[in-house]
Amino acid sequence: MRLNHIDLYSADVAATARFFLDHLDFLLIDKRGNDQFYHLTDGSGLVLVISPPIEKLGGADQVALDAQTYHIGFLLESSADVDGIFGQLATAGLLIADPRNMHGAYAFYVTIPGNILVEFAHRP
């Protein structure tokens, strides 16, 4: 068995998808509706869907909840790679704290559009 996809609910589907497309080199597979569904891939087998919450399934996004109930994380090859993505995101105007050693990794967290917390880390 393998994980097929991850679907992130967002109040601003297009802005959340743009983060992955613009900053993390994800590729657009499909876009449906009026910016209501983005089907992305990282080119290595990960499929990422960005969509609005499905109310009839009890879904809510983290903006509506005014909380971050989960985070997603990316492991990088080196501490220098962590510093590189940190510099790129800081230049883009995203508010983030400096990378530091925590939880056995050199890491930082950033909140992206949709109030989604993303971790970037290197574990030696």
PDB file of C-alpha atoms in Angstrom:
ATOM      1  CA  MET A   1       0.000   0.000   0.000  1.00  0.00           C
ATOM      2  CA  ARG A   2       1.151   3.564  -0.647  1.00  0.00           C
ATOM      3  CA  LEU A   3      -0.298   6.962   0.047  1.00  0.00           C
ATOM      4  CA  ASN A   4      -2.091   8.072  -3.126  1.00  0.00           C
ATOM      5  CA  HIS A   5      -2.662  11.761  -2.499  1.00  0.00           C
ATOM      6  CA  ILE A   6      -3.109  14.516   0.043  1.00  0.00           C
ATOM      7  CA  ASP A   7      -6.014  16.972  -0.217  1.00  0.00           C
ATOM      8  CA  LEU A   8      -5.520  20.272   1.598  1.00  0.00           C
ATOM      9  CA  TYR A   9      -8.649  22.310   2.218  1.00  0.00           C
ATOM     10  CA  SER A  10      -8.184  26.039   1.759  1.00  0.00           C
ATOM     11  CA  ALA A  11     -10.366  29.126   1.916  1.00  0.00           C
ATOM     12  CA  ASP A  12      -8.194  30.516  -0.928  1.00  0.00           C
ATOM     13  CA  VAL A  13      -7.547  27.537  -3.183  1.00  0.00           C
ATOM     14  CA  ALA A  14      -5.700  29.518  -5.868  1.00  0.00           C
ATOM     15  CA  ALA A  15      -3.316  31.261  -3.429  1.00  0.00           C
ATOM     16  CA  THR A  16      -2.483  28.000  -1.656  1.00  0.00           C
ATOM     17  CA  ALA A  17      -1.820  26.266  -4.977  1.00  0.00           C
ATOM     18  CA  ARG A  18       0.309  29.210  -6.156  1.00  0.00           C
ATOM     19  CA  PHE A  19       2.585  28.734  -3.139  1.00  0.00           C
ATOM     20  CA  PHE A  20       3.381  25.170  -4.175  1.00  0.00           C
ATOM     21  CA  LEU A  21       3.712  26.098  -7.852  1.00  0.00           C
ATOM     22  CA  ASP A  22       5.805  29.250  -7.360  1.00  0.00           C
ATOM     23  CA  HIS A  23       8.039  28.304  -4.433  1.00  0.00           C
ATOM     24  CA  LEU A  24       8.319  24.525  -4.368  1.00  0.00           C
ATOM     25  CA  ASP A  25       8.369  23.707  -8.094  1.00  0.00           C
ATOM     26  CA  PHE A  26       5.221  21.594  -8.017  1.00  0.00           C
ATOM     27  CA  LEU A  27       3.647  20.960 -11.413  1.00  0.00           C
ATOM     28  CA  LEU A  28       0.021  21.594 -12.351  1.00  0.00           C
ATOM     29  CA  ILE A  29      -1.702  18.422 -13.534  1.00  0.00           C
ATOM     30  CA  ASP A  30      -5.256  19.745 -13.676  1.00  0.00           C
ATOM     31  CA  LYS A  31      -7.309  22.750 -12.591  1.00  0.00           C
ATOM     32  CA  ARG A  32     -11.090  22.691 -12.432  1.00  0.00           C
ATOM     33  CA  GLY A  33     -13.841  25.188 -11.815  1.00  0.00           C
ATOM     34  CA  ASN A  34     -13.180  28.820 -11.057  1.00  0.00           C
ATOM     35  CA  ASP A  35      -9.954  28.175  -9.106  1.00  0.00           C
ATOM     36  CA  GLN A  36     -11.808  25.640  -6.964  1.00  0.00           C
ATOM     37  CA  PHE A  37      -9.655  22.552  -7.500  1.00  0.00           C
ATOM     38  CA  TYR A  38      -5.941  22.191  -8.197  1.00  0.00           C
ATOM     39  CA  HIS A  39      -4.314  18.820  -8.855  1.00  0.00           C
ATOM     40  CA  LEU A  40      -0.524  19.146  -8.423  1.00  0.00           C
ATOM     41  CA  THR A  41       2.488  16.845  -8.310  1.00  0.00           C
ATOM     42  CA  ASP A  42       6.044  17.186  -7.099  1.00  0.00           C
ATOM     43  CA  GLY A  43       7.264  15.062 -10.011  1.00  0.00           C
ATOM     44  CA  SER A  44       8.376  12.259  -7.650  1.00  0.00           C
ATOM     45  CA  GLY A  45       5.036  10.577  -7.158  1.00  0.00           C
ATOM     46  CA  LEU A  46       3.433  12.870  -4.585  1.00  0.00           C
ATOM     47  CA  VAL A  47      -0.008  14.075  -5.676  1.00  0.00           C
ATOM     48  CA  LEU A  48      -1.310  17.155  -3.903  1.00  0.00           C
ATOM     49  CA  VAL A  49      -4.882  18.372  -4.261  1.00  0.00           C
ATOM     50  CA  ILE A  50      -5.918  21.839  -3.111  1.00  0.00           C
ATOM     51  CA  SER A  51      -9.667  22.307  -2.778  1.00  0.00           C
ATOM     52  CA  PRO A  52     -12.302  24.067  -0.699  1.00  0.00           C
ATOM     53  CA  PRO A  53     -13.695  22.121   2.265  1.00  0.00           C
ATOM     54  CA  ILE A  54     -16.620  19.836   1.534  1.00  0.00           C
ATOM     55  CA  GLU A  55     -19.333  20.915   3.944  1.00  0.00           C
ATOM     56  CA  LYS A  56     -21.526  17.828   3.470  1.00  0.00           C
ATOM     57  CA  LEU A  57     -18.556  15.738   4.659  1.00  0.00           C
ATOM     58  CA  GLY A  58     -18.093  17.948   7.707  1.00  0.00           C
ATOM     59  CA  GLY A  59     -15.016  19.643   6.284  1.00  0.00           C
ATOM     60  CA  ALA A  60     -13.756  23.040   7.353  1.00  0.00           C
ATOM     61  CA  ASP A  61     -10.649  24.946   6.428  1.00  0.00           C
ATOM     62  CA  GLN A  62      -8.124  26.277   8.923  1.00  0.00           C
ATOM     63  CA  VAL A  63      -9.045  29.905   8.192  1.00  0.00           C
ATOM     64  CA  ALA A  64     -12.685  29.276   9.158  1.00  0.00           C
ATOM     65  CA  LEU A  65     -11.540  27.324  12.216  1.00  0.00           C
ATOM     66  CA  ASP A  66      -9.061  30.084  13.119  1.00  0.00           C
ATOM     67  CA  ALA A  67      -6.642  27.311  14.045  1.00  0.00           C
ATOM     68  CA  GLN A  68      -3.872  25.202  12.624  1.00  0.00           C
ATOM     69  CA  THR A  69      -4.936  21.626  13.250  1.00  0.00           C
ATOM     70  CA  TYR A  70      -2.100  19.975  11.309  1.00  0.00           C
ATOM     71  CA  HIS A  71       1.087  20.734   9.437  1.00  0.00           C
ATOM     72  CA  ILE A  72       2.910  19.209   6.497  1.00  0.00           C
ATOM     73  CA  GLY A  73       6.665  18.847   6.292  1.00  0.00           C
ATOM     74  CA  PHE A  74       9.405  18.623   3.703  1.00  0.00           C
ATOM     75  CA  LEU A  75      12.809  17.065   4.394  1.00  0.00           C
ATOM     76  CA  LEU A  76      15.725  18.658   2.592  1.00  0.00           C
ATOM     77  CA  GLU A  77      19.149  17.229   1.783  1.00  0.00           C
ATOM     78  CA  SER A  78      21.186  19.700   3.846  1.00  0.00           C
ATOM     79  CA  SER A  79      21.086  22.610   6.279  1.00  0.00           C
ATOM     80  CA  ALA A  80      22.219  24.808   3.384  1.00  0.00           C
ATOM     81  CA  ASP A  81      19.077  23.758   1.470  1.00  0.00           C
ATOM     82  CA  VAL A  82      16.947  24.760   4.471  1.00  0.00           C
ATOM     83  CA  ASP A  83      18.676  28.164   4.514  1.00  0.00           C
ATOM     84  CA  GLY A  84      18.103  28.468   0.761  1.00  0.00           C
ATOM     85  CA  ILE A  85      14.346  27.892   0.884  1.00  0.00           C
ATOM     86  CA  PHE A  86      14.166  30.141   3.954  1.00  0.00           C
ATOM     87  CA  GLY A  87      15.818  32.959   1.989  1.00  0.00           C
ATOM     88  CA  GLN A  88      13.510  32.446  -0.970  1.00  0.00           C
ATOM     89  CA  LEU A  89      10.362  32.528   1.159  1.00  0.00           C
ATOM     90  CA  ALA A  90      11.561  35.497   3.240  1.00  0.00           C
ATOM     91  CA  THR A  91      12.267  37.429   0.025  1.00  0.00           C
ATOM     92  CA  ALA A  92       8.723  36.624  -1.103  1.00  0.00           C
ATOM     93  CA  GLY A  93       7.440  38.426   1.992  1.00  0.00           C
ATOM     94  CA  LEU A  94       6.229  35.426   3.972  1.00  0.00           C
ATOM     95  CA  LEU A  95       6.556  35.891   7.717  1.00  0.00           C
ATOM     96  CA  ILE A  96       8.769  33.225   9.185  1.00  0.00           C
ATOM     97  CA  ALA A  97      11.115  32.765  12.123  1.00  0.00           C
ATOM     98  CA  ASP A  98      14.752  31.963  11.416  1.00  0.00           C
ATOM     99  CA  PRO A  99      15.707  28.297  11.033  1.00  0.00           C
ATOM    100  CA  ARG A 100      17.033  26.712  14.216  1.00  0.00           C
ATOM    101  CA  ASN A 101      17.815  23.361  15.771  1.00  0.00           C
ATOM    102  CA  MET A 102      14.657  21.749  17.145  1.00  0.00           C
ATOM    103  CA  HIS A 103      13.231  18.266  17.476  1.00  0.00           C
ATOM    104  CA  GLY A 104      16.475  16.725  16.212  1.00  0.00           C
ATOM    105  CA  ALA A 105      16.434  18.762  13.022  1.00  0.00           C
ATOM    106  CA  TYR A 106      17.511  22.104  11.604  1.00  0.00           C
ATOM    107  CA  ALA A 107      14.132  23.546  10.664  1.00  0.00           C
ATOM    108  CA  PHE A 108      11.667  26.376  10.331  1.00  0.00           C
ATOM    109  CA  TYR A 109       7.912  26.692   9.925  1.00  0.00           C
ATOM    110  CA  VAL A 110       5.966  29.052   7.696  1.00  0.00           C
ATOM    111  CA  THR A 111       2.245  29.702   7.441  1.00  0.00           C
ATOM    112  CA  ILE A 112       1.147  29.762   3.819  1.00  0.00           C
ATOM    113  CA  PRO A 113      -2.139  30.981   2.280  1.00  0.00           C
ATOM    114  CA  GLY A 114      -5.006  28.953   3.696  1.00  0.00           C
ATOM    115  CA  ASN A 115      -3.507  29.156   7.203  1.00  0.00           C
ATOM    116  CA  ILE A 116      -1.559  25.971   6.484  1.00  0.00           C
ATOM    117  CA  LEU A 117       1.586  25.391   8.511  1.00  0.00           C
ATOM    118  CA  VAL A 118       4.531  24.022   6.496  1.00  0.00           C
ATOM    119  CA  GLU A 119       7.798  22.740   7.949  1.00  0.00           C
ATOM    120  CA  PHE A 120      11.119  22.665   6.119  1.00  0.00           C
ATOM    121  CA  ALA A 121      13.824  20.617   7.814  1.00  0.00           C
ATOM    122  CA  HIS A 122      17.095  18.770   7.504  1.00  0.00           C
ATOM    123  CA  ARG A 123      17.771  15.832   9.811  1.00  0.00           C
ATOM    124  CA  PRO A 124      21.437  14.870  10.052  1.00  0.00           C
TER     125      PRO A 124
END
